[in-house]
Coordinates of C-alpha atoms and ligand atoms in Angstrom, one line a residue:
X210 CA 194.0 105.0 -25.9
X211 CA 194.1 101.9 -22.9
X212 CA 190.8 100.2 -23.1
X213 CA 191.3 99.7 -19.1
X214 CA 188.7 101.3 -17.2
X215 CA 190.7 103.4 -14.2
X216 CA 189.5 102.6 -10.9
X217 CA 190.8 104.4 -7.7
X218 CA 191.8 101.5 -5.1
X219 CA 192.9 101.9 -1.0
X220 CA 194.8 98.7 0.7
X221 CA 193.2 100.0 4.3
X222 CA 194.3 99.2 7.4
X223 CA 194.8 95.8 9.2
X224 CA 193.8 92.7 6.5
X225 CA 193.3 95.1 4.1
X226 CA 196.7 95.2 2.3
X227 CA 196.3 91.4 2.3
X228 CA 192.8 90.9 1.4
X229 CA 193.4 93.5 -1.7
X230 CA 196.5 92.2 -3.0
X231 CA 194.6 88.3 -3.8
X232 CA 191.0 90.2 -5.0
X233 CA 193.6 92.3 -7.1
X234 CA 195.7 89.1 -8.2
X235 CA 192.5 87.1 -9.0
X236 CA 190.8 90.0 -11.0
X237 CA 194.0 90.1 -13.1
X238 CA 194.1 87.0 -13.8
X239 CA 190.6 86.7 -15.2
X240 CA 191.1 89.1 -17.4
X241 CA 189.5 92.5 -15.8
X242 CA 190.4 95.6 -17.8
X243 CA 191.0 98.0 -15.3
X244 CA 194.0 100.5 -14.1
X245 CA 194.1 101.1 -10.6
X246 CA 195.2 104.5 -9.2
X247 CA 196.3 103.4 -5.1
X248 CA 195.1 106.6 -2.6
X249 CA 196.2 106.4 0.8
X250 CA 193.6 106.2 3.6
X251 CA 192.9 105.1 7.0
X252 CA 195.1 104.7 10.1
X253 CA 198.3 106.7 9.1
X254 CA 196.1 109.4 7.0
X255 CA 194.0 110.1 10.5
X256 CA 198.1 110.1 12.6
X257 CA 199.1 112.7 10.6
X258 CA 196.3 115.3 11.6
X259 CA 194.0 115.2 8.8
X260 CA 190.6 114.0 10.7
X261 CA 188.7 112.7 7.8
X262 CA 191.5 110.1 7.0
X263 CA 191.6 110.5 3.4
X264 CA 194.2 112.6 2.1
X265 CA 193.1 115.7 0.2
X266 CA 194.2 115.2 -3.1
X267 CA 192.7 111.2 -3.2
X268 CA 189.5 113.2 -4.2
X269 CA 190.7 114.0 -7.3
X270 CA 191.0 110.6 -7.9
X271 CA 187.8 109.2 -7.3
X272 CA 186.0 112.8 -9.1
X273 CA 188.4 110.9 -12.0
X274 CA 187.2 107.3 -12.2
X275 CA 184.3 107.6 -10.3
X276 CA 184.7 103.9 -9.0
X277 CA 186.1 103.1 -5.6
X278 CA 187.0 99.5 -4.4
X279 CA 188.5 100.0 -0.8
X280 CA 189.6 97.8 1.8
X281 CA 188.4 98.2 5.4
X282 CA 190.0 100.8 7.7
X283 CA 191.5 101.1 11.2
X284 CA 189.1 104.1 12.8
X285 CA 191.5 105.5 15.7
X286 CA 189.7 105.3 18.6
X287 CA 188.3 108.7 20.5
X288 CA 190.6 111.8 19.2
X289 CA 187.5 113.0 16.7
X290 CA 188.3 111.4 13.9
X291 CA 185.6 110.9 11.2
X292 CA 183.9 107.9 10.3
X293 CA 186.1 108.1 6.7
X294 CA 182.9 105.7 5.6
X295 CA 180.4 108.0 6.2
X296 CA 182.2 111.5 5.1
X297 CA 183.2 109.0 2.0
X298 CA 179.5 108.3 1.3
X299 CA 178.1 112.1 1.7
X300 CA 180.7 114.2 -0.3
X301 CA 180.1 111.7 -2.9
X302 CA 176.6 111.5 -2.6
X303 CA 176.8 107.9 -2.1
X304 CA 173.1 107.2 -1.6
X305 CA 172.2 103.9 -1.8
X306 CA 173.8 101.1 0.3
X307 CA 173.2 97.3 -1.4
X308 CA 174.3 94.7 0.3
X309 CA 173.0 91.2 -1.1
X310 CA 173.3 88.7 1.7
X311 CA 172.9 85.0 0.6
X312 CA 173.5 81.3 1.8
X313 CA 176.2 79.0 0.5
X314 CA 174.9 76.0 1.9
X315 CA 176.1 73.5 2.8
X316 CA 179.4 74.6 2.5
X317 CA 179.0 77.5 4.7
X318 CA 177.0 76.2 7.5
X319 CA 174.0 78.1 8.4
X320 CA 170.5 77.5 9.3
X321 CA 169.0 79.5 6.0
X322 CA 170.0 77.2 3.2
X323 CA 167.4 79.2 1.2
X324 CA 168.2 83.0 2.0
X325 CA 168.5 85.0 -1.0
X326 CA 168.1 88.9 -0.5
X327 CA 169.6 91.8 -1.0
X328 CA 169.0 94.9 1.8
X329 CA 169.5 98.4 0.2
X330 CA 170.2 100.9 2.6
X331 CA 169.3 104.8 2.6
X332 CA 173.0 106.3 3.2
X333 CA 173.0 110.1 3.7
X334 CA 169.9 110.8 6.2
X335 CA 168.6 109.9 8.9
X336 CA 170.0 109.7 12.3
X337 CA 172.9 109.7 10.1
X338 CA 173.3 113.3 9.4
X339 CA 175.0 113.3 12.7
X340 CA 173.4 116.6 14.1
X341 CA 173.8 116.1 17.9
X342 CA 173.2 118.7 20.8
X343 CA 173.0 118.9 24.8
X344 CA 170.5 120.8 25.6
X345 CA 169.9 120.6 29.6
X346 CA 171.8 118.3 31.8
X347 CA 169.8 115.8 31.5
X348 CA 169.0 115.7 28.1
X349 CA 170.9 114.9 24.4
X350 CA 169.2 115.2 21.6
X351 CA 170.1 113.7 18.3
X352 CA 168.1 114.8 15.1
X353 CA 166.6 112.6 13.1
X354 CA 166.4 114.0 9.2
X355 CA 164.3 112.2 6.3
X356 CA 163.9 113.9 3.3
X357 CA 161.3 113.2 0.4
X358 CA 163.8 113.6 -2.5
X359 CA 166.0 111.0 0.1
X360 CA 163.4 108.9 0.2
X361 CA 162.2 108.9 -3.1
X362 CA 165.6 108.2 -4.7
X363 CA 166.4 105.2 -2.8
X364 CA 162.8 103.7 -3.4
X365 CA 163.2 104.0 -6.9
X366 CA 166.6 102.6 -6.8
X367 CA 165.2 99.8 -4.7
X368 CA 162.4 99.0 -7.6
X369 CA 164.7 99.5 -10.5
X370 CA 167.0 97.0 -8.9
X371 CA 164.7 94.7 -8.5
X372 CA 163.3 95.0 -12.1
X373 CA 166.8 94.5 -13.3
X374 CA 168.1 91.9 -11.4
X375 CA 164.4 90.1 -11.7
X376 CA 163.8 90.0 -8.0
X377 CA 160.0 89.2 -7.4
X378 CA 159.3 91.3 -4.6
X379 CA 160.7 95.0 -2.7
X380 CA 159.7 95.4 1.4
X381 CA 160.0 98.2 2.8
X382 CA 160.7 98.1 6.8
X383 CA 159.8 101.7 8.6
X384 CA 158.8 102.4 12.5
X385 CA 155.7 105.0 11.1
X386 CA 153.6 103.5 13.8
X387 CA 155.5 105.5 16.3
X388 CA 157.4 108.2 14.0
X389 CA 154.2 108.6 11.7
X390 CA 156.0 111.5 9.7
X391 CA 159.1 110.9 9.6
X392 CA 158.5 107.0 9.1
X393 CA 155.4 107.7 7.7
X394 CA 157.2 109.5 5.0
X395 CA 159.1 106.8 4.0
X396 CA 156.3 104.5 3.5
X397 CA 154.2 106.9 2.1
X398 CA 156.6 107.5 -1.2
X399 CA 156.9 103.7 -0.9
X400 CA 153.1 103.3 -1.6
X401 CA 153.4 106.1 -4.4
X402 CA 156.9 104.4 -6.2
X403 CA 155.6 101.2 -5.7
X404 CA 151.9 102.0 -7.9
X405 CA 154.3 102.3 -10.8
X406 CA 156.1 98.7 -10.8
X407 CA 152.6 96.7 -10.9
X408 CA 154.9 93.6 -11.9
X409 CA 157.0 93.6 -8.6
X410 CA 155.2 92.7 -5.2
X411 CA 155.6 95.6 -2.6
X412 CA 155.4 94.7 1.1
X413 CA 155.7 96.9 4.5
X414 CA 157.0 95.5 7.7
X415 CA 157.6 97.5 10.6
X416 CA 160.7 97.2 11.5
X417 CA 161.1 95.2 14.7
X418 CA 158.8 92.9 13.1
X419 CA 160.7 93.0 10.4
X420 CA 163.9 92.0 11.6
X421 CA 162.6 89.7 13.9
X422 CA 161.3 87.7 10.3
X423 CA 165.0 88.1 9.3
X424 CA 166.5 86.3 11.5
X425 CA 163.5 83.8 11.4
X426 CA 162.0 83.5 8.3
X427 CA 164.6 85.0 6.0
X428 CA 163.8 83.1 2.4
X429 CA 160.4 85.2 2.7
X430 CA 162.5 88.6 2.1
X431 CA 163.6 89.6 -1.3
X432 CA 164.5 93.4 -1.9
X433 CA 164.6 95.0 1.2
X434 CA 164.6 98.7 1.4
X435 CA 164.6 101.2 4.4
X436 CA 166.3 103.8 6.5
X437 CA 169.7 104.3 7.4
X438 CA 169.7 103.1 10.8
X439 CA 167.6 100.2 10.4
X440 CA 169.5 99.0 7.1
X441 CA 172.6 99.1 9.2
X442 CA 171.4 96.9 11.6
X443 CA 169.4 94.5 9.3
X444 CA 171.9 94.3 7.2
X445 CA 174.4 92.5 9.7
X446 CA 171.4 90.3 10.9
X447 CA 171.0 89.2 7.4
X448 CA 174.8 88.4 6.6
X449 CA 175.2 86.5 10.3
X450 CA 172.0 84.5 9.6
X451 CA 173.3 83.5 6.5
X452 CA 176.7 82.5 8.1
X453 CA 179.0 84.7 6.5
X454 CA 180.2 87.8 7.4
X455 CA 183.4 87.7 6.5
X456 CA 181.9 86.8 3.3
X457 CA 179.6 89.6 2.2
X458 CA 180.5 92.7 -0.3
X459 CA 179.0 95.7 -0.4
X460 CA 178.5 98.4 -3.0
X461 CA 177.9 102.0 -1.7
X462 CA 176.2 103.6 -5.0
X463 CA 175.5 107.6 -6.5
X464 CA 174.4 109.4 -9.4
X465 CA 178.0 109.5 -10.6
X466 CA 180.8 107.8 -8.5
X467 CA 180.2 103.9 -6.4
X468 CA 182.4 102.6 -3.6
X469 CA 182.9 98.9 -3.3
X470 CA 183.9 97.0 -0.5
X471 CA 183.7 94.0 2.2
X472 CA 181.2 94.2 4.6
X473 CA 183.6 93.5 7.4
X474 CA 186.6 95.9 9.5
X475 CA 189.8 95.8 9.1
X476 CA 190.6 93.0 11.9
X477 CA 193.4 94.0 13.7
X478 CA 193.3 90.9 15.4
X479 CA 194.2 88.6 12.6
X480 CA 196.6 91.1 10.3
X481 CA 199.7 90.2 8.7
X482 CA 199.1 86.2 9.4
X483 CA 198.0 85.5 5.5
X484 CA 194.7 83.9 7.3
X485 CA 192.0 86.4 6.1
X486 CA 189.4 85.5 4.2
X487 CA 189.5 87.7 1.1
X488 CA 185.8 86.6 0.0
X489 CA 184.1 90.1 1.1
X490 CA 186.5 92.5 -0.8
X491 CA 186.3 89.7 -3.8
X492 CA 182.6 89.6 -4.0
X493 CA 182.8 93.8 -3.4
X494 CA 184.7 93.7 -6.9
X495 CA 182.5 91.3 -8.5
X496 CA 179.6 93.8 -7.8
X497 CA 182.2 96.3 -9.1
X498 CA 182.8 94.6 -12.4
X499 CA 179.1 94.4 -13.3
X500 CA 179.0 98.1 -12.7
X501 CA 181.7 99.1 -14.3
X502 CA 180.4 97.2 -17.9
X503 CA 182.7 94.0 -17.2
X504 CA 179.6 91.4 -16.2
X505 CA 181.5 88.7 -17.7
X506 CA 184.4 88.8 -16.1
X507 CA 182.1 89.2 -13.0
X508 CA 180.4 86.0 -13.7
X509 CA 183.6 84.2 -14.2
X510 CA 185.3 85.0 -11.0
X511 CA 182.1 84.5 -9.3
X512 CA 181.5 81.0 -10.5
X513 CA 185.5 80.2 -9.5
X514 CA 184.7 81.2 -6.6
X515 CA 181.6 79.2 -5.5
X516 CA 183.5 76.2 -7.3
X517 CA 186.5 76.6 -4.9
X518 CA 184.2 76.7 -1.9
X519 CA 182.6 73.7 -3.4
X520 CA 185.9 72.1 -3.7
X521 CA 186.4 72.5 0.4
X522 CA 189.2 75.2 -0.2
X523 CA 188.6 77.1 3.3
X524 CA 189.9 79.6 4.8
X525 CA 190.2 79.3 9.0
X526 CA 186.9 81.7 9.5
X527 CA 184.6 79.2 7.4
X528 CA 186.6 75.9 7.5
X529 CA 184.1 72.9 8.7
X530 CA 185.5 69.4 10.0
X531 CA 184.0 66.9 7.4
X532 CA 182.7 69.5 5.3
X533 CA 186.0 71.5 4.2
X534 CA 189.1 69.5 2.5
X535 CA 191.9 72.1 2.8
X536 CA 193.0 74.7 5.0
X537 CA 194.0 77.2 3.2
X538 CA 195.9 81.3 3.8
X539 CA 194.6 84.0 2.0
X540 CA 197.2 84.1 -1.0
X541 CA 196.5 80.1 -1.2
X542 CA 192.7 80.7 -1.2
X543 CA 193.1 83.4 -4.4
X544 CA 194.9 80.7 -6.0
X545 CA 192.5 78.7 -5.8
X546 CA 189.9 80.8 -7.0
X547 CA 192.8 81.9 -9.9
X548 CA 193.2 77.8 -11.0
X549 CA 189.4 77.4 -11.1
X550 CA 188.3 80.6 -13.6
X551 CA 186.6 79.1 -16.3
X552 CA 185.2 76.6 -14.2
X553 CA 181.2 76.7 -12.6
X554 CA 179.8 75.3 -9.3
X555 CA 178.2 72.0 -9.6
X556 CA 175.6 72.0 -7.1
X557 CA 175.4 75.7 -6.3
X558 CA 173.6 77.6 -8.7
X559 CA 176.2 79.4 -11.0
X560 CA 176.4 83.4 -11.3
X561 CA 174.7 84.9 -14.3
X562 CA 175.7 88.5 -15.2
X563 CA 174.2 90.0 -18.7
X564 CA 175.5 92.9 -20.1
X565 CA 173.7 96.1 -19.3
X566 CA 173.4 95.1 -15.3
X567 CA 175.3 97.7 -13.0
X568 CA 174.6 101.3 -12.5
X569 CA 177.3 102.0 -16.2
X570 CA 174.1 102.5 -18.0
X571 CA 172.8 105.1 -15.5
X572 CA 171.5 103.3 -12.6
X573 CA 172.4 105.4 -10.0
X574 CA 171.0 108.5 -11.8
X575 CA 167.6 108.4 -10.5
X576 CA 164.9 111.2 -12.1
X577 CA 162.5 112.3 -9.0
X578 CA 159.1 113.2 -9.5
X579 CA 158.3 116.8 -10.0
X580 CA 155.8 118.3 -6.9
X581 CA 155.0 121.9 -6.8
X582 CA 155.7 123.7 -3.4
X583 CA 153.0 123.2 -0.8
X584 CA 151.4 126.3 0.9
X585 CA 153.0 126.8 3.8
X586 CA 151.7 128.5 6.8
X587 CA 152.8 128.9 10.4
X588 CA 150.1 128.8 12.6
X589 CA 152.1 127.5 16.3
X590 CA 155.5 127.1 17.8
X591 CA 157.6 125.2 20.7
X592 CA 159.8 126.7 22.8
X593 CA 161.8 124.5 25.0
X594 CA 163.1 125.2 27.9
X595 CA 165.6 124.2 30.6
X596 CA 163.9 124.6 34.0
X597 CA 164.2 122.4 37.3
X598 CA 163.4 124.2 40.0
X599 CA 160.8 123.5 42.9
X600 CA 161.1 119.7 42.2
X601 CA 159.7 120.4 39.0
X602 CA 156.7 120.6 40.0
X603 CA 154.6 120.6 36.0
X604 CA 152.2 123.3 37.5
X605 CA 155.0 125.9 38.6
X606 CA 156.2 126.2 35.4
X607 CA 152.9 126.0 33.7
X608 CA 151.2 128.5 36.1
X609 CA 154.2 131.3 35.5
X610 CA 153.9 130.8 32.0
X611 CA 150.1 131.1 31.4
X612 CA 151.0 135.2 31.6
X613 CA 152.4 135.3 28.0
X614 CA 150.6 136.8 25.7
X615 CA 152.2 137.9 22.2
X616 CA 148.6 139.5 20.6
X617 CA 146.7 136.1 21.3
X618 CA 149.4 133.7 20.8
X619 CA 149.5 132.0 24.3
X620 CA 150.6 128.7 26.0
X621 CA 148.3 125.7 25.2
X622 CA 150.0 122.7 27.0
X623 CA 153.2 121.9 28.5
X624 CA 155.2 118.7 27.6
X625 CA 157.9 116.6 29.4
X626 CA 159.4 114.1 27.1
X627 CA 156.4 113.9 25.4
X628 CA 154.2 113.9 27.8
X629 CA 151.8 116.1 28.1
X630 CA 152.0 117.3 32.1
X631 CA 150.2 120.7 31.9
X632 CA 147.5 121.4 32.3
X633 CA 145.6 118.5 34.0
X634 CA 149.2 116.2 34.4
X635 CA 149.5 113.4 36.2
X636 CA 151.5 113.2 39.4
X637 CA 152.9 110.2 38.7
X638 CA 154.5 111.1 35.2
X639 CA 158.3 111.4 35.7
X640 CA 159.8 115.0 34.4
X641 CA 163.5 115.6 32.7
X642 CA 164.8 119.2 33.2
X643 CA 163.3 119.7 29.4
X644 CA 160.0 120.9 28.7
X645 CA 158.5 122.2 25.8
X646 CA 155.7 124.7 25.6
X647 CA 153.4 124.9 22.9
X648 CA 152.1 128.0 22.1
X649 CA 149.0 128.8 19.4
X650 CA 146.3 131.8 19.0
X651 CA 143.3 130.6 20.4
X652 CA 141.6 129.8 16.9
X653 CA 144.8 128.2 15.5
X654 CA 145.1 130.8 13.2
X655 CA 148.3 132.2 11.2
X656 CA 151.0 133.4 13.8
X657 CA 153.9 136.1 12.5
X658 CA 157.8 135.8 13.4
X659 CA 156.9 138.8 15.2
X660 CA 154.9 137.6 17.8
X661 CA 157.0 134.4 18.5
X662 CA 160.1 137.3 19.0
X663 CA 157.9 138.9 22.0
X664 CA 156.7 135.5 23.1
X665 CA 160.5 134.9 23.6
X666 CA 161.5 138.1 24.8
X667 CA 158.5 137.7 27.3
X668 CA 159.8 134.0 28.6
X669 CA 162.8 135.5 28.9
X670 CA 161.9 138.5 31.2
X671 CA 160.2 135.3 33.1
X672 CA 163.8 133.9 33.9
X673 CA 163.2 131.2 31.7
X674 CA 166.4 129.4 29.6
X675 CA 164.8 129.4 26.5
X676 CA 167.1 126.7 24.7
X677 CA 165.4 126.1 21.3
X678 CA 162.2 127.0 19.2
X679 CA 160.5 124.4 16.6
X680 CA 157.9 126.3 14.7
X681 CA 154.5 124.5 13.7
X682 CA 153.4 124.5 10.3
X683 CA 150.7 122.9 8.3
X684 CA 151.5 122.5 4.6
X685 CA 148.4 122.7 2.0
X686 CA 146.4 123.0 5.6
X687 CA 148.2 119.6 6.4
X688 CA 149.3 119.3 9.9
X689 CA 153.4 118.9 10.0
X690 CA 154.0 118.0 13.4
X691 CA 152.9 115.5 15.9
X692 CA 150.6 115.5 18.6
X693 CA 151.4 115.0 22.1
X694 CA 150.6 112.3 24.1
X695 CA 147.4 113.4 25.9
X696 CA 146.8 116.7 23.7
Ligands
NAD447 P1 186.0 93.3 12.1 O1 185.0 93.0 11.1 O2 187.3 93.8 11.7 O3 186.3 91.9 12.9 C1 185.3 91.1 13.6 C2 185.8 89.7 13.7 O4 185.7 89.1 12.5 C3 187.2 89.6 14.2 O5 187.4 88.4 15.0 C4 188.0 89.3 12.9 O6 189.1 88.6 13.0 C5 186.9 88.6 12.0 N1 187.1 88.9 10.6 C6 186.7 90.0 10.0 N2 187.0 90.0 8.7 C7 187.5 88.7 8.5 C8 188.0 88.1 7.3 N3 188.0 88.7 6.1 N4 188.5 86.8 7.4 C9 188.5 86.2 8.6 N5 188.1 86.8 9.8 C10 187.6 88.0 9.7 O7 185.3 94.2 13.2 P2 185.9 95.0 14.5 O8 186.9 94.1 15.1 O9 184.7 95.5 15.2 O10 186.6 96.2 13.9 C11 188.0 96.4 13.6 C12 188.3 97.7 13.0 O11 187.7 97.8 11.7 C13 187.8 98.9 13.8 O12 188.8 99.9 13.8 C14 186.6 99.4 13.0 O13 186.4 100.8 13.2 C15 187.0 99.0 11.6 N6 185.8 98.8 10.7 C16 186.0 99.3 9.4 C17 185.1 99.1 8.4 C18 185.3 99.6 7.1 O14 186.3 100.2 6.8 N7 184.4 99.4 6.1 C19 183.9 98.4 8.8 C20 183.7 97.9 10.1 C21 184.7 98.1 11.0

């Protein structure tokens, strides 16, 4: 039997045949026992109808070897086609997003000689979940999903990467000032995960703090962990702080399969010239070696690698007048790195991998607390409606309304994007076509399915476009929903 671990590889789109061919040519020559099995994605996948750009039986594949390392692809524009990315990451259940981000000063110029941290990304929630719908003319609504098992697994990955890696410190970065459960979640399992790693510091930041520190202050940041949306964008601050984008690798990580890859496109721009730099997909396979059980290897590209950027071996995206000595293609630059294995940085500090780092023994496979259901009881509901008649004037609306009555359950208070306008609005609040209506018994007592049928059928009758309910729930007599502004 081959002692070659099998790995499932895809040359992309643009730079990505190039850029895979010299990581490829580099991790052969140090030594890396793998296989690779090539899939076809991208650009021609997406032209020949299929809209997820990944042909159906490349799945097999990657159920197979359960490691991924992909160059970047060529997203046709308009046409709905997929983000191949993000449909990669949920069939796969590709949860956790770590993308270390770290200066290579001075031969990478950048303000942050001393940033060191690594930002690990919630992948599968979020606004993310891509659950979009017009609802009036005016508005689009776009929902915004955080789960606790979500949450919970990518905190815990968050700590155990930082206790394995011996990283000093995990911050979490939520808005749960303004979204204080969804947010509030977040940071709430934070606080509860973060009780049982007493030896690693935990830290919140809002977010736009948060980022603002980043691009500031970023050798006070260690682990970061957060949301989906907020990773994606923090994560690209952190790697252009630190002066190299097209330097960055990624690793997309789940309980049993991990995709690895650059953090940069495909770069039509510069394709087929042999200029690409091929440092992102590289250090995307480095992180892939140390999963995969290889760390040595890892730690000997890695160290090539810093020693040839030492050296002033540059490709056109990084090369410095007075700081770089040779201008170098892509194939030239993997040469390089090829003619330097064995070697270690001299000023940089040099890679250290130990055996037993990566997600081979298990990482990924997080084990989530055990909770009992909550009692759940349904004591209110919204209905939204579409209205925007008579100027929309709050008080129409509201007055017509103040007839239902489904056995007690009546109208409370009328929102607009927010807001609360009715009763006792203020004329100067501006109102959307959207409103939503909140109805509860007068006690806030249980409510039944069947009176929020005859409060609809009774809105209805009204002339109303009902266009969606939300019902209100408290869980062990916890309120889960928010307030509005001015109830
Ligand atoms: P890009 O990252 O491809 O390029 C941005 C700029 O950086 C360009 O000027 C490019 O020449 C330069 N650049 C990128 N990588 C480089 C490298 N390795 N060496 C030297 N220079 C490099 O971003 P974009 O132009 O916004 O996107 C191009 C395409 O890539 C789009 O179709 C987009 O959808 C796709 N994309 C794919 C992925 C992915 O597959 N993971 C990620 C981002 C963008």
């Amino acid at each position: 039997m081959s002692s070659k671990r099998k790995i499932t590889v895809a040359y992309g789109d643009g730079i990505g045949p190039e850029i895979m061919k010299a990581t490829l040519g580099i991790l052969e020559a140090a030594g890396a026992a793998i296989e690779t099995d090539v899939i076809e994605i991208g650009e021609q996948v997406y032209l020949k109808g299929i809209s997820s750009g990944i042909e159906p039986t490349a799945w097999d594949s990657l159920r197979e070897s359960k490691v991924f390392l992909k160059s970047p692809i060529t997203t046709p524009q308009g046409g709905g086609f997929k983000s191949l990315n993000v449909t990669t990451r949920k069939t796969l259940g590709l949860y956790a997003n770590v993308r270390p981000c770290k200066a290579f000063s001075p031969y990478i110029h950048t303000h942050f000689p001393e940033t060191d941290m690594v930002i690990i990304r919630e992948n599968e929630e979020d606004l993310y979940a891509g659950i979009e719908h017009r609802q009036t003319d005016d508005v689009y609504q776009c929902l915004k999903l955080i789960s606790r098992p979500g949450s919970e697994k990518i905190i815990r990955y968050a700590f155990e990467y930082a206790k394995k890696y011996n990283r000093k410190k995990v911050t979490c970065m939520t808005k749960d000032n303004i979204m204080k459960l969804a947010d509030g979640l977040f940071h709430k399992v934070f606080n509860e995960v973060a009780k049982e790693y007493p030896d690693i510091e935990a830290d919140h930041k809002i977010i736009d703090i948060g980022t603002a520190l980043i691009a500031d202050k970023p050798e006070m940041f260690d682990v970061i962990v957060t949301l989906n949306l907020y990773g994606d964008i923090i994560s690209d601050v952190a790697a252009q702080i630190t002066g190299s984008v097209g330097l960055g690798g990624s690793s997309n990580v789940g309980e049993d399969v991990a995709m690895f890859e650059a953090i940069h496109g495909s770069a039509p721009d510069i394709a087929g010239k042999d200029i690409a730099n091929p440092s992102g997909l590289l250090n995307g396979a480095i992180m892939m070696l140390v999963h995969i059980g290889q760390p040595e290897v890892a730690e000997k590209i890695s160290n090539a690698w810093m020693k040839t950027l030492e050296d002033g071996i540059h490709t056109g995206d990084i090369y410095q007048e007075g700081v770089s000595s040779k201008l170098v293609g892509t194939q030239e630059f993997a040469q390089a790195v090829i003619e330097r294995l064995g070697q270690k940085p001299e000023n940089m500090t040099p890679a250290e991998f130990k055996k037993g780092d990566g997600a081979d023994d298990n990482m990924g496979a997080i084990k989530l607390t055990e909770r009992k259901p909550c009692k759940k009881e349904l004591i209110g509901l919204d209905v939204f409606i579409d209205w925007k008649e008579n100027d929309r004037d709050a008080n129409v609306i509201g007055d017509k309304l103040r007839a239902v009555d489904a056995d007690g359950l009546k109208m409370q208070l009328i929102t607009n994007r927010g807001v609360k306008v009715y009763p006792d609005g203020m004329k100067e609040t501006f109102c959307s076509d959207h409103w939503r209506v909140r109805f509860f018994n007068a006690d806030q007592t249980v409510i039944s399915h069947g009176q929020i049928l005859e409060i609809l059928k009774q809105v209805e009758a009204l002339g109303f476009d009902f266009i969606k309910i939300e019902n209100l729930y408290t869980f062990d007599g916890e309120r889960g929903f928010s307030l509005a502004q001015g109830e």
